[in-house]
Each structure stands twice: as structure tokens, then as C-alpha cells.
Amino acid sequence: GDSVTQMEGPVTLSEEAFLTINCTYTATGYPSLFWYVQYPGEGLQLLLKATKADDKGSNKGFEATYRKETTSFHLEKGSVQVSDSAVYFCALSGENSGYSTLTFGKGTMLLVSP
Amino acid sequence: DVKVTQSSRYLVKRTGEKVFLECVQDMDHENMFWYRQDPGLGLRLIYFSYDVKMKEKGDIPEGYSVSREKKERFSLILESASTNQTSMYLCASRPTTGKGNSPLHFGNGTRLTVT
């Protein structure tokens, strides 16, 4: 079955540092890939998505590129802020599975200090 | 913007009580989902529904039931609450698309404590 593996946290960075959170997946065909962010006490919000190979999703300074050859969708940001402290989830939707759920990774906590 | 509204942010119930968690979405989405989120375990799917009156078990349905009488509303029911059901509960919705490329839209969650 489909699966998503993301790096364990917490990831601890100083403000303005470069961020990478690794995400790899297992799925047949061409899934769609998503990153979600969860701020403390809130639900998950869609951060960005990519629906085909080599697509780059971007939002709020975050980027991720859909790499079919390495089955990866790593999240990056050039300069993190304290306000980026949150839990980040990588997820996939199997090809032709438009009515079913997404498969989520376990989440990576990011802590940014001033 | 899609809005998914969960009726309570915080709820405290006693062991053995019947508990209703309500979720409403305003974008006419066909599919709705209930998850629970626990530290170290990530998100786990309890039930989902792809149409009115239709339901499917997720990964951890034991101790829960659901109801979907109207398209916009999806209720999670704990028939007899137990302390191991203390958790954060998240509702989500999603439109049906042929290619699976639509995201899930989440509510803000209900933190349930069973004492």
C-alpha cells in the first residue's frame, strides 16, 4: 500500500536559517503530493501541493519539488522565522483516488528560536 | 475559501457518556473524514463518508460510529466514552475528482478529554 516517510523531529533552528524537511513516499503510478502545516492548537492547513513529476509547489516562502526518480517531496525554506514554528505533515493522494483519504507521514515538529 | 467548522474546540466528558462531535462544511464536498491525532502516532483515520448516508471504516473504527444525514454535516459518535478516547479529533472534507489531486480541508479540531 501507499506510505509516506518523513524525518523525525524536532528540528531546531535559529531564525533566518535554511530549512529542509525530508519526505519520501511509496505509491504506484503518479500520486499527488501535499505539505500541510499545523500551528499549535489548530487543525491542518494546506501549505503547498504538486500533482505531477517535476512540479514545484510554493507558498509563503516554502517550496517542494515532486521528484519521481527519487520518490521524494522535500520541503525547503531559505530563511525561517519564529512564526514558522509548527508541525509539518507530508501527504499523498493515490492516482485515481479522488474520493478517498490522503496518506500522511507522522509529522515533523519545527522549532525556530530568535 | 472552504470552511470546515467543528462545533466545539474543547470538550470534557465522563466515562460511559455518549458523545457527539459535529462537523459542517460549506463547499458542497462529497467526501468527509474523521481523524484522531495523538502524540507520536500522527493522524489516524476513524471513518469517512463519500455520500449522504454512506460510511466506510477507517483504520481505527472500534468504539466509534458516524452519521451523515445531510451532505454538509458529518457527526462522530462515541457510544460510551472511555479514557483511551481522550484525543484531538479532526474533521476534514474533500471534493471528488477523477485524478485524486484535490487536497483535504480541515477544521480546527476538537480536543476531547474523558475523565
Tab-separated table of N, CA and C in Angstrom, chain B residues 32-90:
chain	number	residue	atom	x	y	z
B	32	MET	N	-16.255	13.319	3.381
B	32	MET	CA	-15.913	13.865	4.695
B	32	MET	C	-15.247	12.784	5.534
B	33	PHE	N	-14.387	13.227	6.473
B	33	PHE	CA	-13.496	12.313	7.183
B	33	PHE	C	-13.397	12.703	8.656
B	34	TRP	N	-13.216	11.706	9.502
B	34	TRP	CA	-12.869	11.941	10.903
B	34	TRP	C	-11.546	11.242	11.214
B	35	TYR	N	-10.634	12.014	11.831
B	35	TYR	CA	-9.351	11.516	12.282
B	35	TYR	C	-9.217	11.768	13.779
B	36	ARG	N	-8.330	10.983	14.390
B	36	ARG	CA	-7.846	11.379	15.697
B	36	ARG	C	-6.338	11.533	15.617
B	37	GLN	N	-5.832	12.458	16.437
B	37	GLN	CA	-4.411	12.774	16.414
B	37	GLN	C	-3.857	12.636	17.818
B	38	ASP	N	-2.839	11.795	17.960
B	38	ASP	CA	-2.214	11.557	19.252
B	38	ASP	C	-0.707	11.703	19.107
B	39	PRO	N	-0.028	12.202	20.140
B	39	PRO	CA	1.431	12.388	20.065
B	39	PRO	C	2.139	11.091	19.707
B	40	GLY	N	3.023	11.176	18.727
B	40	GLY	CA	3.807	10.018	18.317
B	40	GLY	C	3.101	9.067	17.373
B	41	LEU	N	1.783	9.235	17.212
B	41	LEU	CA	1.026	8.327	16.347
B	41	LEU	C	0.531	8.999	15.078
B	42	GLY	N	0.703	10.297	14.980
B	42	GLY	CA	0.262	11.003	13.783
B	42	GLY	C	-1.250	11.035	13.674
B	43	LEU	N	-1.728	11.110	12.431
B	43	LEU	CA	-3.170	11.138	12.153
B	43	LEU	C	-3.647	9.731	11.854
B	44	ARG	N	-4.742	9.337	12.473
B	44	ARG	CA	-5.326	8.026	12.203
B	44	ARG	C	-6.782	8.203	11.797
B	45	LEU	N	-7.142	7.555	10.691
B	45	LEU	CA	-8.483	7.693	10.139
B	45	LEU	C	-9.459	6.805	10.884
B	46	ILE	N	-10.562	7.412	11.346
B	46	ILE	CA	-11.567	6.659	12.096
B	46	ILE	C	-12.661	6.159	11.139
B	47	TYR	N	-13.314	7.094	10.464
B	47	TYR	CA	-14.365	6.788	9.488
B	47	TYR	C	-14.319	7.850	8.398
B	48	PHE	N	-14.865	7.495	7.234
B	48	PHE	CA	-15.124	8.506	6.227
B	48	PHE	C	-16.425	8.205	5.502
B	49	SER	N	-16.879	9.216	4.784
B	49	SER	CA	-18.157	9.110	4.071
B	49	SER	C	-18.003	9.765	2.707
B	50	TYR	N	-18.446	9.073	1.663
B	50	TYR	CA	-18.330	9.628	0.317
B	50	TYR	C	-19.666	10.086	-0.255
B	51	ASP	N	-20.715	9.969	0.573
B	51	ASP	CA	-22.029	10.424	0.119
B	51	ASP	C	-22.973	10.414	1.326
B	52	VAL	N	-24.090	11.061	1.165
B	52	VAL	CA	-25.085	11.058	2.244
B	52	VAL	C	-25.482	9.620	2.563
B	53	LYS	N	-25.555	9.340	3.852
B	53	LYS	CA	-25.936	8.030	4.395
B	53	LYS	C	-24.918	6.920	4.099
B	54	MET	N	-23.811	7.246	3.458
B	54	MET	CA	-22.778	6.240	3.195
B	54	MET	C	-21.633	6.443	4.176
B	55	LYS	N	-21.040	5.330	4.613
B	55	LYS	CA	-19.896	5.426	5.512
B	55	LYS	C	-18.966	4.251	5.262
B	56	GLU	N	-17.687	4.497	5.543
B	56	GLU	CA	-16.672	3.463	5.414
B	56	GLU	C	-15.782	3.495	6.644
B	57	LYS	N	-15.400	2.335	7.136
B	57	LYS	CA	-14.479	2.281	8.272
B	57	LYS	C	-13.080	2.681	7.830
B	58	GLY	N	-12.422	3.392	8.734
B	58	GLY	CA	-11.026	3.712	8.521
B	58	GLY	C	-10.139	2.703	9.229
B	59	ASP	N	-9.044	3.198	9.768
B	59	ASP	CA	-8.068	2.303	10.398
B	59	ASP	C	-8.419	1.934	11.832
B	60	ILE	N	-9.162	2.811	12.522
B	60	ILE	CA	-9.447	2.580	13.952
B	60	ILE	C	-10.912	2.876	14.273
B	61	PRO	N	-11.866	2.140	13.705
B	61	PRO	CA	-13.283	2.459	13.928
B	61	PRO	C	-13.852	1.974	15.264
B	62	GLU	N	-13.130	1.110	15.967
B	62	GLU	CA	-13.707	0.494	17.168
B	62	GLU	C	-14.026	1.550	18.219
B	63	GLY	N	-15.244	1.462	18.744
B	63	GLY	CA	-15.678	2.402	19.770
B	63	GLY	C	-16.315	3.658	19.235
B	64	TYR	N	-16.395	3.777	17.902
B	64	TYR	CA	-16.955	4.965	17.249
B	64	TYR	C	-18.033	4.567	16.253
B	65	SER	N	-18.946	5.481	15.991
B	65	SER	CA	-19.850	5.372	14.861
B	65	SER	C	-19.991	6.765	14.261
B	66	VAL	N	-20.626	6.836	13.087
B	66	VAL	CA	-20.783	8.122	12.402
B	66	VAL	C	-22.182	8.222	11.828
B	67	SER	N	-22.532	9.457	11.491
B	67	SER	CA	-23.821	9.714	10.876
B	67	SER	C	-23.656	10.809	9.839
B	68	ARG	N	-24.254	10.575	8.655
B	68	ARG	CA	-24.250	11.620	7.628
B	68	ARG	C	-25.638	11.653	6.985
B	69	GLU	N	-26.502	12.439	7.572
B	69	GLU	CA	-27.882	12.585	7.107
B	69	GLU	C	-28.010	13.685	6.065
B	70	LYS	N	-27.108	14.668	6.105
B	70	LYS	CA	-27.092	15.740	5.114
B	70	LYS	C	-25.675	15.861	4.559
B	71	LYS	N	-25.580	16.339	3.351
B	71	LYS	CA	-24.281	16.387	2.684
B	71	LYS	C	-23.266	17.232	3.449
B	72	GLU	N	-23.707	18.301	4.056
B	72	GLU	CA	-22.773	19.230	4.681
B	72	GLU	C	-22.360	18.832	6.101
B	73	ARG	N	-22.987	17.834	6.674
B	73	ARG	CA	-22.775	17.540	8.089
B	73	ARG	C	-22.338	16.092	8.297
B	74	PHE	N	-21.310	15.920	9.114
B	74	PHE	CA	-20.783	14.578	9.395
B	74	PHE	C	-20.499	14.509	10.886
B	75	SER	N	-21.186	13.613	11.564
B	75	SER	CA	-21.091	13.526	13.017
B	75	SER	C	-20.318	12.284	13.436
B	76	LEU	N	-19.493	12.444	14.430
B	76	LEU	CA	-18.778	11.323	15.040
B	76	LEU	C	-19.398	11.053	16.399
B	77	ILE	N	-19.692	9.782	16.675
B	77	ILE	CA	-20.380	9.415	17.909
B	77	ILE	C	-19.525	8.437	18.694
B	78	LEU	N	-19.299	8.763	19.946
B	78	LEU	CA	-18.660	7.828	20.869
B	78	LEU	C	-19.781	7.248	21.715
B	79	GLU	N	-20.107	5.995	21.481
B	79	GLU	CA	-21.291	5.395	22.107
B	79	GLU	C	-21.171	5.353	23.621
B	80	SER	N	-19.982	5.059	24.115
B	80	SER	CA	-19.737	5.002	25.554
B	80	SER	C	-18.276	5.416	25.761
B	81	ALA	N	-18.093	6.684	26.052
B	81	ALA	CA	-16.739	7.241	26.078
B	81	ALA	C	-15.850	6.536	27.097
B	82	SER	N	-14.590	6.349	26.695
B	82	SER	CA	-13.609	5.762	27.610
B	82	SER	C	-12.380	6.663	27.649
B	83	THR	N	-11.579	6.499	28.685
B	83	THR	CA	-10.430	7.398	28.870
B	83	THR	C	-9.440	7.281	27.714
B	84	ASN	N	-9.370	6.113	27.063
B	84	ASN	CA	-8.427	5.982	25.949
B	84	ASN	C	-8.917	6.666	24.668
B	85	GLN	N	-10.071	7.295	24.747
B	85	GLN	CA	-10.552	8.107	23.629
B	85	GLN	C	-10.262	9.597	23.843
B	86	THR	N	-9.553	9.910	24.897
B	86	THR	CA	-9.050	11.275	25.081
B	86	THR	C	-8.059	11.564	23.964
B	87	SER	N	-8.338	12.603	23.184
B	87	SER	CA	-7.531	12.851	21.991
B	87	SER	C	-7.963	14.161	21.335
B	88	MET	N	-7.218	14.540	20.292
B	88	MET	CA	-7.635	15.626	19.399
B	88	MET	C	-8.343	14.975	18.217
B	89	TYR	N	-9.544	15.451	17.914
B	89	TYR	CA	-10.329	14.916	16.791
B	89	TYR	C	-10.405	15.969	15.692
B	90	LEU	N	-10.075	15.539	14.481
B	90	LEU	CA	-10.048	16.437	13.334
B	90	LEU	C	-11.026	15.953	12.276
